[in-house]
Amino acid sequence: MQKDKFFREIENVNHPNEKLIKTHCSYCGMQCGMNLRVNTLTNKIVGVEPRYEWPVTVGKMCPKGVTAYQQTNHKDRILKPLIRDDSSLNGTKEGFREASWEEALTLVAKNFKELQAHYGKDSLSVFSGVSMTNEKCYLTGKFARVALGTRYIDYNGRFCMSSAAGGFLRTFGVDRGSTLPWTDIHETDCLFIAGSNTAECHPTSMFRVWAVQERGGYLIVADPRETPLARRADIHLDLRPGTDLALANGILHLLIKNGHADEQFVNQHTNGFEETKELVEQFTPAYTSMITGVSIEKIERAAEVYGKAPNAIVMFARGIEQQHKGVDNVSAYCNLALVTGKIGRPKAGVATFTGQGNGQGGREHGQKSDLLPGYRKITDPKAVEHVSKVWGINPEDMPQPGVSAYEMFELMEQKTIRGLYLLCSNPAVSAPNLNFVRNAMKNLDFMVCSDFYLSESAEFADVILPSVTWSEDEGTVTNLEGRIIKINKAQEPIGESKPDWQMQVELANLLGKGKHFDHLKTARDVAEEFRLATKGGNADYYGATWDKIDKQDGVFWPCREKEDKGTPHMFLDNKFYHSDGRAKICALPYRPPAEEPCEEYPLRLTTGRVVYHYLSGNQTRRIPFLKDMCPDPYVEVHPSTAEKYNINHDEVVKLFTRRGKAEYKVKITEAIREDTVFVPYHFGHDESINLLTIAALDPMSRMPEFKACAVEIEKLDTGKVL
Ligand SMILES: Nc1nc2c(c(=O)[nH]1)N[C@H]1C(S)=C(S)[C@@H](COP(=O)(O)OP(=O)(O)OC[C@H]3O[C@@H](n4cnc5c(=O)[nH]c(N)nc54)[C@H](O)[C@@H]3O)O[C@H]1N2
Ligand SMILES: Nc1nc2c(c(=O)[nH]1)N[C@H]1C(S)=C(S)[C@@H](COP(=O)(O)OP(=O)(O)OC[C@H]3O[C@@H](n4cnc5c(=O)[nH]c(N)nc54)[C@H](O)[C@@H]3O)O[C@H]1N2
Ligand code: SF4
Ligand SMILES: [Mo]
């Protein structure tokens, strides 16, 4: 398929007693190509090497990728099911005792049945995640709707991709995270990247970014911090957190004023231009600068560079999306591409940096409260009819839409939801406003958690089910381009661990729903049913057979037929997915962050990631190299702010907001605005910054505002320096 100047065919060395299993990294949406090295005498994974022939990442990996293989045979793996037994502190894990699968699953089924008998079907909930394959994500949605019959299912992508999804759906009528393949990026003339710490979070994209500049192209970055990406940018728009909507409107104002609008494209292929033009009139450079704190010169220069570039790609990530106006931010940045007609052809378009390994596929196939496989709406009778047929249920038995991830915790607190099946997520670290969320989990009558390590969330569970790592099962995931790729099995599951899909088939049996699940004996069986369930939907995977994925280096969806090669570029015919074929340019008034700084909480808190850790950190905090490189959280503070508070580098201070408090070591850096502090969120218990964050939800995507709230620093009496 897409081969470019970086492509190299290098033959792998074959060692005796070793085989190589072609696969992809377990972590982020880049899904770097790698071979797992397996010792053929022990049949155990012993190492990793990059795959140069993988066209997207051509042999590149980051520190997490090169150590990912150490997860599989790690000493902390949960090897048998665990049942809460507070009296047995001698068990393998504190407060739990080991049990057989039969005992554990029977206990789960008994509790689920009793809760539903007493409180109705919707007293149970499922909270899942998208580090799982498409097949597992698909079956989790089916399990909730068919085996449990509950409306309450949602997943960690709600905290991740939901605003991008909402913005793309509103603007283009379809939510594929990138309108073009990654192999186009280095060939464009201008990259406008907003709210993405690319060098730490999608590091293997960076060689393509540098290549744009090496060819004489431009890099514009919008970020309140001087990240490694921002440092190399031609223009760094160092805005106040939460003000992107004003920035995007201000740039659109200048694009229109300076004659960069593509009138023919706008007239023929879009709606909404006139009202948007009217709305952005007030966003003069001076007004935009006043709201965002970015200088007028920088705003003007950015508009000029983007406007003049023959081809340009607008890219963004959670920095703009994890706000209570995340959907508006996404549509506002998409406006730039639509008004200038820089979309619908190679080397020009829009892309979000999808977060988790299967952050794209996992949001398309029914883990979201209102969606069914193939990106179908659960409120659409035709969609329900199609999926019910594949599942062998009556359409009337399909549950109604549920509520979003954070709102499920609200229902737990109110005791509307009494039972939780948590898999592949660690919300006791990663959800916002943790004091509330942890209490909601404590308030449950019964909770089961599937994970391969004991997570902070598993500590709340009554039963823990040992799942497998990505290397002990097979299936597909969809990377950040929208390319469906194959994950291969390198090793048999260790101990008694099992893939999640297998647990669900067994549990469905115990719940009396075996006839809908019993035929699923292998991951491939799940894949076959899954493809059928997506057939005809917007995210149609029907033509993406495992053989085709292997032959073509992946398949871009939609791929509707066996003969169809897939769709690397979206909208090449300038046909968008709204019923009239036009994209929507959106008029979006500016709204400030939900919580603005005040006398009591004078600073802005923003949160995010470091290169060495992944999400809640439950996986990466156990890998020796990663832990050594970043053992503790910290708070980034500008030197003048530090002076104001009389605090020193490495001194421990208390941060507090209206919701909670935590202590962090100070890292003094000029790479942050004076009015802003930053804390990475990969740490558990008392170190979780989510004790402080706000659960202000976007009205459309229900995304919490992880990226902006009001905070104060308190110098501790101890003045302790570590
Ligand atoms: N090393 C590492 N890589 C990862 C992950 C990880 O945990 N660790 N997680 C993966 C996942 S699931 C995700 S979602 C992605 C996330 O990838 P990113 O979105 O790139 O990561 P974040 O650190 O959350 O935030 C990105 C940037 O947004 C900036 N920012 C904060 N507030 C604002 C704002 O108001 N406006 C703008 N324009 N920028 C703002 C921050 O300073 C930060 O540099 O990374 C993926 N890759
Ligand atoms: N303050 C703040 N909070 C944030 C963010 C932020 O930027 N700031 N970002 C948000 C974002 S973008 C995201 S994506 C979320 C992520 O938050 P989480 O969903 O909590 O992310 P993980 O740490 O990946 O949790 C996955 C858990 O499942 C386990 N696991 C991995 N693979 C499997 C599997 O196949 N099966 C099972 N059963 N278990 C598995 C892992 O060991 C881990 O414990 O955090 C969100 N929270
Ligand atoms: S960039 Fe992402 S996919 Fe690639 S090695 Fe690092 S964590 Fe893995
Ligand atoms: Mo994410």
Short mmCIF file of N, CA and C in Angstrom, two decimals, residues 184-295:
data_model
loop_
_atom_site.label_atom_id
_atom_site.label_comp_id
_atom_site.label_asym_id
_atom_site.label_seq_id
_atom_site.Cartn_x
_atom_site.Cartn_y
_atom_site.Cartn_z
N ASP A 184 1.20 10.81 4.31
CA ASP A 184 1.06 12.11 3.62
C ASP A 184 1.71 13.25 4.41
N ILE A 185 1.87 13.05 5.73
CA ILE A 185 2.16 14.19 6.60
C ILE A 185 3.42 14.94 6.20
N HIS A 186 4.51 14.20 5.95
CA HIS A 186 5.79 14.89 5.70
C HIS A 186 5.80 15.58 4.34
N GLU A 187 4.77 15.35 3.52
CA GLU A 187 4.75 15.95 2.18
C GLU A 187 3.90 17.21 2.11
N THR A 188 3.33 17.61 3.24
CA THR A 188 2.49 18.81 3.19
C THR A 188 3.37 20.06 3.35
N ASP A 189 2.76 21.24 3.22
CA ASP A 189 3.54 22.47 3.29
C ASP A 189 3.43 23.17 4.64
N CYS A 190 2.39 22.83 5.39
CA CYS A 190 2.21 23.49 6.68
C CYS A 190 1.46 22.56 7.63
N LEU A 191 1.99 22.39 8.82
CA LEU A 191 1.28 21.63 9.85
C LEU A 191 0.84 22.63 10.91
N PHE A 192 -0.44 22.62 11.21
CA PHE A 192 -0.97 23.47 12.28
C PHE A 192 -1.40 22.51 13.38
N ILE A 193 -0.60 22.41 14.46
CA ILE A 193 -0.85 21.38 15.48
C ILE A 193 -1.28 22.06 16.79
N ALA A 194 -2.48 21.73 17.25
CA ALA A 194 -3.03 22.40 18.44
C ALA A 194 -3.28 21.39 19.55
N GLY A 195 -2.74 21.69 20.75
CA GLY A 195 -3.05 20.87 21.92
C GLY A 195 -2.56 19.45 21.81
N SER A 196 -1.39 19.27 21.22
CA SER A 196 -0.80 17.93 21.13
C SER A 196 0.66 18.01 21.54
N ASN A 197 1.03 17.19 22.51
CA ASN A 197 2.43 17.08 22.91
C ASN A 197 3.02 15.94 22.08
N THR A 198 3.08 16.15 20.77
CA THR A 198 3.39 15.06 19.83
C THR A 198 4.68 14.34 20.17
N ALA A 199 5.72 15.08 20.53
CA ALA A 199 7.02 14.45 20.72
C ALA A 199 7.03 13.48 21.91
N GLU A 200 6.13 13.68 22.87
CA GLU A 200 6.08 12.75 24.00
C GLU A 200 4.95 11.74 23.86
N CYS A 201 3.89 12.11 23.17
CA CYS A 201 2.70 11.25 23.14
C CYS A 201 2.53 10.46 21.84
N HIS A 202 3.05 10.96 20.76
CA HIS A 202 3.04 10.21 19.50
C HIS A 202 4.43 10.38 18.88
N PRO A 203 5.47 9.97 19.65
CA PRO A 203 6.84 10.32 19.28
C PRO A 203 7.22 9.86 17.87
N THR A 204 6.65 8.76 17.43
CA THR A 204 7.07 8.23 16.13
C THR A 204 6.36 8.92 14.97
N SER A 205 5.66 10.01 15.27
CA SER A 205 5.18 10.90 14.20
C SER A 205 6.21 11.98 13.90
N MET A 206 7.18 12.15 14.81
CA MET A 206 8.01 13.35 14.76
C MET A 206 8.90 13.40 13.52
N PHE A 207 9.38 12.24 13.03
CA PHE A 207 10.27 12.32 11.86
C PHE A 207 9.52 12.91 10.66
N ARG A 208 8.22 12.72 10.62
CA ARG A 208 7.44 13.30 9.51
C ARG A 208 7.26 14.81 9.72
N VAL A 209 7.12 15.22 10.99
CA VAL A 209 7.00 16.65 11.29
C VAL A 209 8.29 17.37 10.92
N TRP A 210 9.43 16.82 11.37
CA TRP A 210 10.72 17.45 11.04
C TRP A 210 10.88 17.54 9.52
N ALA A 211 10.45 16.49 8.81
CA ALA A 211 10.64 16.45 7.36
C ALA A 211 9.90 17.60 6.67
N VAL A 212 8.77 18.01 7.22
CA VAL A 212 8.05 19.14 6.64
C VAL A 212 8.95 20.39 6.70
N GLN A 213 9.55 20.61 7.88
CA GLN A 213 10.40 21.79 8.03
C GLN A 213 11.67 21.68 7.18
N GLU A 214 12.21 20.46 7.10
CA GLU A 214 13.42 20.28 6.28
C GLU A 214 13.15 20.63 4.82
N ARG A 215 11.92 20.39 4.36
CA ARG A 215 11.56 20.70 2.97
C ARG A 215 11.20 22.18 2.81
N GLY A 216 11.30 22.97 3.87
CA GLY A 216 10.96 24.39 3.76
C GLY A 216 9.53 24.69 4.17
N GLY A 217 8.81 23.68 4.65
CA GLY A 217 7.43 23.89 5.10
C GLY A 217 7.40 24.46 6.51
N TYR A 218 6.22 24.73 7.01
CA TYR A 218 6.06 25.42 8.29
C TYR A 218 5.37 24.57 9.35
N LEU A 219 5.73 24.86 10.61
CA LEU A 219 5.09 24.22 11.74
C LEU A 219 4.53 25.30 12.66
N ILE A 220 3.20 25.26 12.86
CA ILE A 220 2.54 26.18 13.79
C ILE A 220 2.03 25.32 14.95
N VAL A 221 2.30 25.73 16.19
CA VAL A 221 1.87 24.93 17.34
C VAL A 221 1.09 25.82 18.32
N ALA A 222 -0.08 25.33 18.74
CA ALA A 222 -0.85 26.05 19.76
C ALA A 222 -0.83 25.22 21.04
N ASP A 223 -0.15 25.71 22.07
CA ASP A 223 -0.02 24.98 23.33
C ASP A 223 0.40 25.96 24.42
N PRO A 224 -0.21 25.90 25.61
CA PRO A 224 0.22 26.81 26.67
C PRO A 224 1.64 26.51 27.16
N ARG A 225 2.13 25.32 26.84
CA ARG A 225 3.48 24.96 27.28
C ARG A 225 4.42 24.92 26.09
N GLU A 226 5.70 25.18 26.36
CA GLU A 226 6.70 25.05 25.31
C GLU A 226 7.15 23.60 25.29
N THR A 227 6.36 22.76 24.69
CA THR A 227 6.68 21.34 24.59
C THR A 227 7.85 21.17 23.61
N PRO A 228 8.43 19.98 23.54
CA PRO A 228 9.50 19.77 22.54
C PRO A 228 9.04 20.11 21.13
N LEU A 229 7.77 19.89 20.85
CA LEU A 229 7.23 20.24 19.52
C LEU A 229 7.17 21.75 19.36
N ALA A 230 6.66 22.42 20.40
CA ALA A 230 6.50 23.88 20.33
C ALA A 230 7.85 24.58 20.19
N ARG A 231 8.86 23.99 20.83
CA ARG A 231 10.19 24.60 20.80
C ARG A 231 10.72 24.71 19.38
N ARG A 232 10.39 23.73 18.55
CA ARG A 232 10.90 23.74 17.18
C ARG A 232 9.94 24.43 16.21
N ALA A 233 8.81 24.93 16.72
CA ALA A 233 7.80 25.47 15.81
C ALA A 233 8.26 26.79 15.19
N ASP A 234 7.80 27.08 13.99
CA ASP A 234 8.04 28.40 13.40
C ASP A 234 7.23 29.45 14.14
N ILE A 235 6.03 29.05 14.55
CA ILE A 235 5.20 29.96 15.33
C ILE A 235 4.62 29.17 16.50
N HIS A 236 4.90 29.62 17.73
CA HIS A 236 4.31 28.97 18.91
C HIS A 236 3.23 29.89 19.48
N LEU A 237 1.98 29.46 19.35
CA LEU A 237 0.86 30.22 19.88
C LEU A 237 0.64 29.75 21.32
N ASP A 238 1.23 30.51 22.27
CA ASP A 238 1.28 30.07 23.66
C ASP A 238 0.06 30.57 24.43
N LEU A 239 -1.07 30.00 24.08
CA LEU A 239 -2.35 30.52 24.60
C LEU A 239 -2.64 30.11 26.04
N ARG A 240 -3.57 30.85 26.68
CA ARG A 240 -4.07 30.45 28.00
C ARG A 240 -4.89 29.17 27.83
N PRO A 241 -4.75 28.22 28.76
CA PRO A 241 -5.58 27.01 28.64
C PRO A 241 -7.05 27.37 28.51
N GLY A 242 -7.73 26.63 27.66
CA GLY A 242 -9.18 26.80 27.55
C GLY A 242 -9.64 27.92 26.64
N THR A 243 -8.72 28.52 25.86
CA THR A 243 -9.13 29.64 25.01
C THR A 243 -9.00 29.34 23.51
N ASP A 244 -8.94 28.07 23.16
CA ASP A 244 -8.73 27.69 21.75
C ASP A 244 -9.83 28.17 20.82
N LEU A 245 -11.04 28.20 21.33
CA LEU A 245 -12.15 28.58 20.46
C LEU A 245 -11.96 30.01 19.97
N ALA A 246 -11.47 30.87 20.85
CA ALA A 246 -11.21 32.25 20.44
C ALA A 246 -10.06 32.29 19.44
N LEU A 247 -9.04 31.48 19.67
CA LEU A 247 -7.88 31.47 18.77
C LEU A 247 -8.30 31.02 17.37
N ALA A 248 -9.03 29.91 17.29
CA ALA A 248 -9.44 29.39 15.98
C ALA A 248 -10.36 30.39 15.28
N ASN A 249 -11.27 31.02 16.03
CA ASN A 249 -12.14 32.03 15.42
C ASN A 249 -11.33 33.23 14.93
N GLY A 250 -10.31 33.60 15.70
CA GLY A 250 -9.47 34.74 15.32
C GLY A 250 -8.68 34.46 14.06
N ILE A 251 -8.19 33.24 13.94
CA ILE A 251 -7.42 32.89 12.72
C ILE A 251 -8.36 32.83 11.52
N LEU A 252 -9.56 32.30 11.74
CA LEU A 252 -10.54 32.24 10.64
C LEU A 252 -10.90 33.66 10.18
N HIS A 253 -11.06 34.54 11.13
CA HIS A 253 -11.33 35.96 10.82
C HIS A 253 -10.29 36.48 9.82
N LEU A 254 -9.01 36.23 10.12
CA LEU A 254 -7.94 36.75 9.25
C LEU A 254 -7.89 36.02 7.91
N LEU A 255 -8.15 34.72 7.93
CA LEU A 255 -8.13 33.96 6.66
C LEU A 255 -9.16 34.54 5.70
N ILE A 256 -10.34 34.85 6.23
CA ILE A 256 -11.41 35.39 5.38
C ILE A 256 -11.03 36.81 4.94
N LYS A 257 -10.59 37.62 5.90
CA LYS A 257 -10.27 39.02 5.61
C LYS A 257 -9.15 39.14 4.57
N ASN A 258 -8.18 38.24 4.65
CA ASN A 258 -7.02 38.35 3.76
C ASN A 258 -7.18 37.57 2.46
N GLY A 259 -8.39 37.14 2.15
CA GLY A 259 -8.67 36.53 0.85
C GLY A 259 -8.23 35.08 0.70
N HIS A 260 -8.08 34.37 1.81
CA HIS A 260 -7.67 32.96 1.71
C HIS A 260 -8.85 31.99 1.66
N ALA A 261 -10.08 32.51 1.71
CA ALA A 261 -11.23 31.61 1.60
C ALA A 261 -11.33 31.09 0.17
N ASP A 262 -11.64 29.81 0.02
CA ASP A 262 -11.79 29.20 -1.30
C ASP A 262 -13.29 29.22 -1.61
N GLU A 263 -13.71 30.29 -2.30
CA GLU A 263 -15.15 30.51 -2.47
C GLU A 263 -15.84 29.39 -3.22
N GLN A 264 -15.16 28.87 -4.25
CA GLN A 264 -15.78 27.81 -5.03
C GLN A 264 -16.04 26.57 -4.17
N PHE A 265 -15.02 26.19 -3.39
CA PHE A 265 -15.17 25.02 -2.51
C PHE A 265 -16.28 25.27 -1.50
N VAL A 266 -16.24 26.45 -0.90
CA VAL A 266 -17.23 26.78 0.13
C VAL A 266 -18.64 26.72 -0.45
N ASN A 267 -18.83 27.29 -1.63
CA ASN A 267 -20.17 27.32 -2.24
C ASN A 267 -20.64 25.93 -2.63
N GLN A 268 -19.75 25.14 -3.18
CA GLN A 268 -20.19 23.84 -3.72
C GLN A 268 -20.28 22.73 -2.67
N HIS A 269 -19.47 22.82 -1.61
CA HIS A 269 -19.35 21.64 -0.76
C HIS A 269 -19.62 21.86 0.71
N THR A 270 -20.04 23.09 1.08
CA THR A 270 -20.25 23.32 2.51
C THR A 270 -21.56 24.09 2.77
N ASN A 271 -21.99 24.06 4.01
CA ASN A 271 -23.06 24.91 4.52
C ASN A 271 -22.51 25.74 5.67
N GLY A 272 -23.16 26.82 5.96
CA GLY A 272 -22.87 27.54 7.21
C GLY A 272 -21.84 28.65 7.12
N PHE A 273 -21.31 28.93 5.89
CA PHE A 273 -20.23 29.91 5.80
C PHE A 273 -20.67 31.31 6.23
N GLU A 274 -21.84 31.75 5.74
CA GLU A 274 -22.22 33.15 5.99
C GLU A 274 -22.36 33.44 7.49
N GLU A 275 -23.07 32.56 8.21
CA GLU A 275 -23.24 32.88 9.65
C GLU A 275 -21.91 32.77 10.40
N THR A 276 -21.03 31.89 9.92
CA THR A 276 -19.73 31.77 10.58
C THR A 276 -18.90 33.03 10.33
N LYS A 277 -18.95 33.49 9.08
CA LYS A 277 -18.22 34.72 8.72
C LYS A 277 -18.68 35.88 9.62
N GLU A 278 -19.98 35.95 9.78
CA GLU A 278 -20.54 37.02 10.62
C GLU A 278 -20.06 36.88 12.06
N LEU A 279 -20.08 35.64 12.56
CA LEU A 279 -19.68 35.43 13.96
C LEU A 279 -18.21 35.78 14.20
N VAL A 280 -17.34 35.40 13.25
CA VAL A 280 -15.91 35.63 13.52
C VAL A 280 -15.49 37.08 13.26
N GLU A 281 -16.41 37.90 12.75
CA GLU A 281 -16.05 39.30 12.51
C GLU A 281 -15.53 39.99 13.77
N GLN A 282 -16.15 39.65 14.92
CA GLN A 282 -15.72 40.32 16.16
C GLN A 282 -14.34 39.82 16.64
N PHE A 283 -13.87 38.67 16.09
CA PHE A 283 -12.60 38.11 16.58
C PHE A 283 -11.42 38.75 15.85
N THR A 284 -11.31 40.05 16.03
CA THR A 284 -10.17 40.78 15.47
C THR A 284 -8.91 40.30 16.17
N PRO A 285 -7.73 40.54 15.58
CA PRO A 285 -6.50 40.13 16.27
C PRO A 285 -6.42 40.70 17.69
N ALA A 286 -6.85 41.92 17.88
CA ALA A 286 -6.74 42.53 19.22
C ALA A 286 -7.65 41.81 20.22
N TYR A 287 -8.89 41.54 19.81
CA TYR A 287 -9.85 40.86 20.69
C TYR A 287 -9.36 39.43 20.98
N THR A 288 -8.89 38.75 19.94
CA THR A 288 -8.40 37.36 20.10
C THR A 288 -7.21 37.34 21.04
N SER A 289 -6.34 38.31 20.87
CA SER A 289 -5.15 38.38 21.71
C SER A 289 -5.53 38.63 23.17
N MET A 290 -6.55 39.45 23.36
CA MET A 290 -6.96 39.76 24.73
C MET A 290 -7.47 38.48 25.43
N ILE A 291 -8.24 37.65 24.72
CA ILE A 291 -8.78 36.44 25.35
C ILE A 291 -7.69 35.37 25.52
N THR A 292 -6.90 35.18 24.48
CA THR A 292 -5.98 34.04 24.49
C THR A 292 -4.64 34.34 25.14
N GLY A 293 -4.28 35.62 25.20
CA GLY A 293 -2.95 35.97 25.71
C GLY A 293 -1.85 35.79 24.68
N VAL A 294 -2.19 35.43 23.45
CA VAL A 294 -1.18 35.27 22.39
C VAL A 294 -1.00 36.63 21.71
N SER A 295 0.23 36.97 21.33
CA SER A 295 0.46 38.30 20.76
C SER A 295 -0.22 38.43 19.39
#
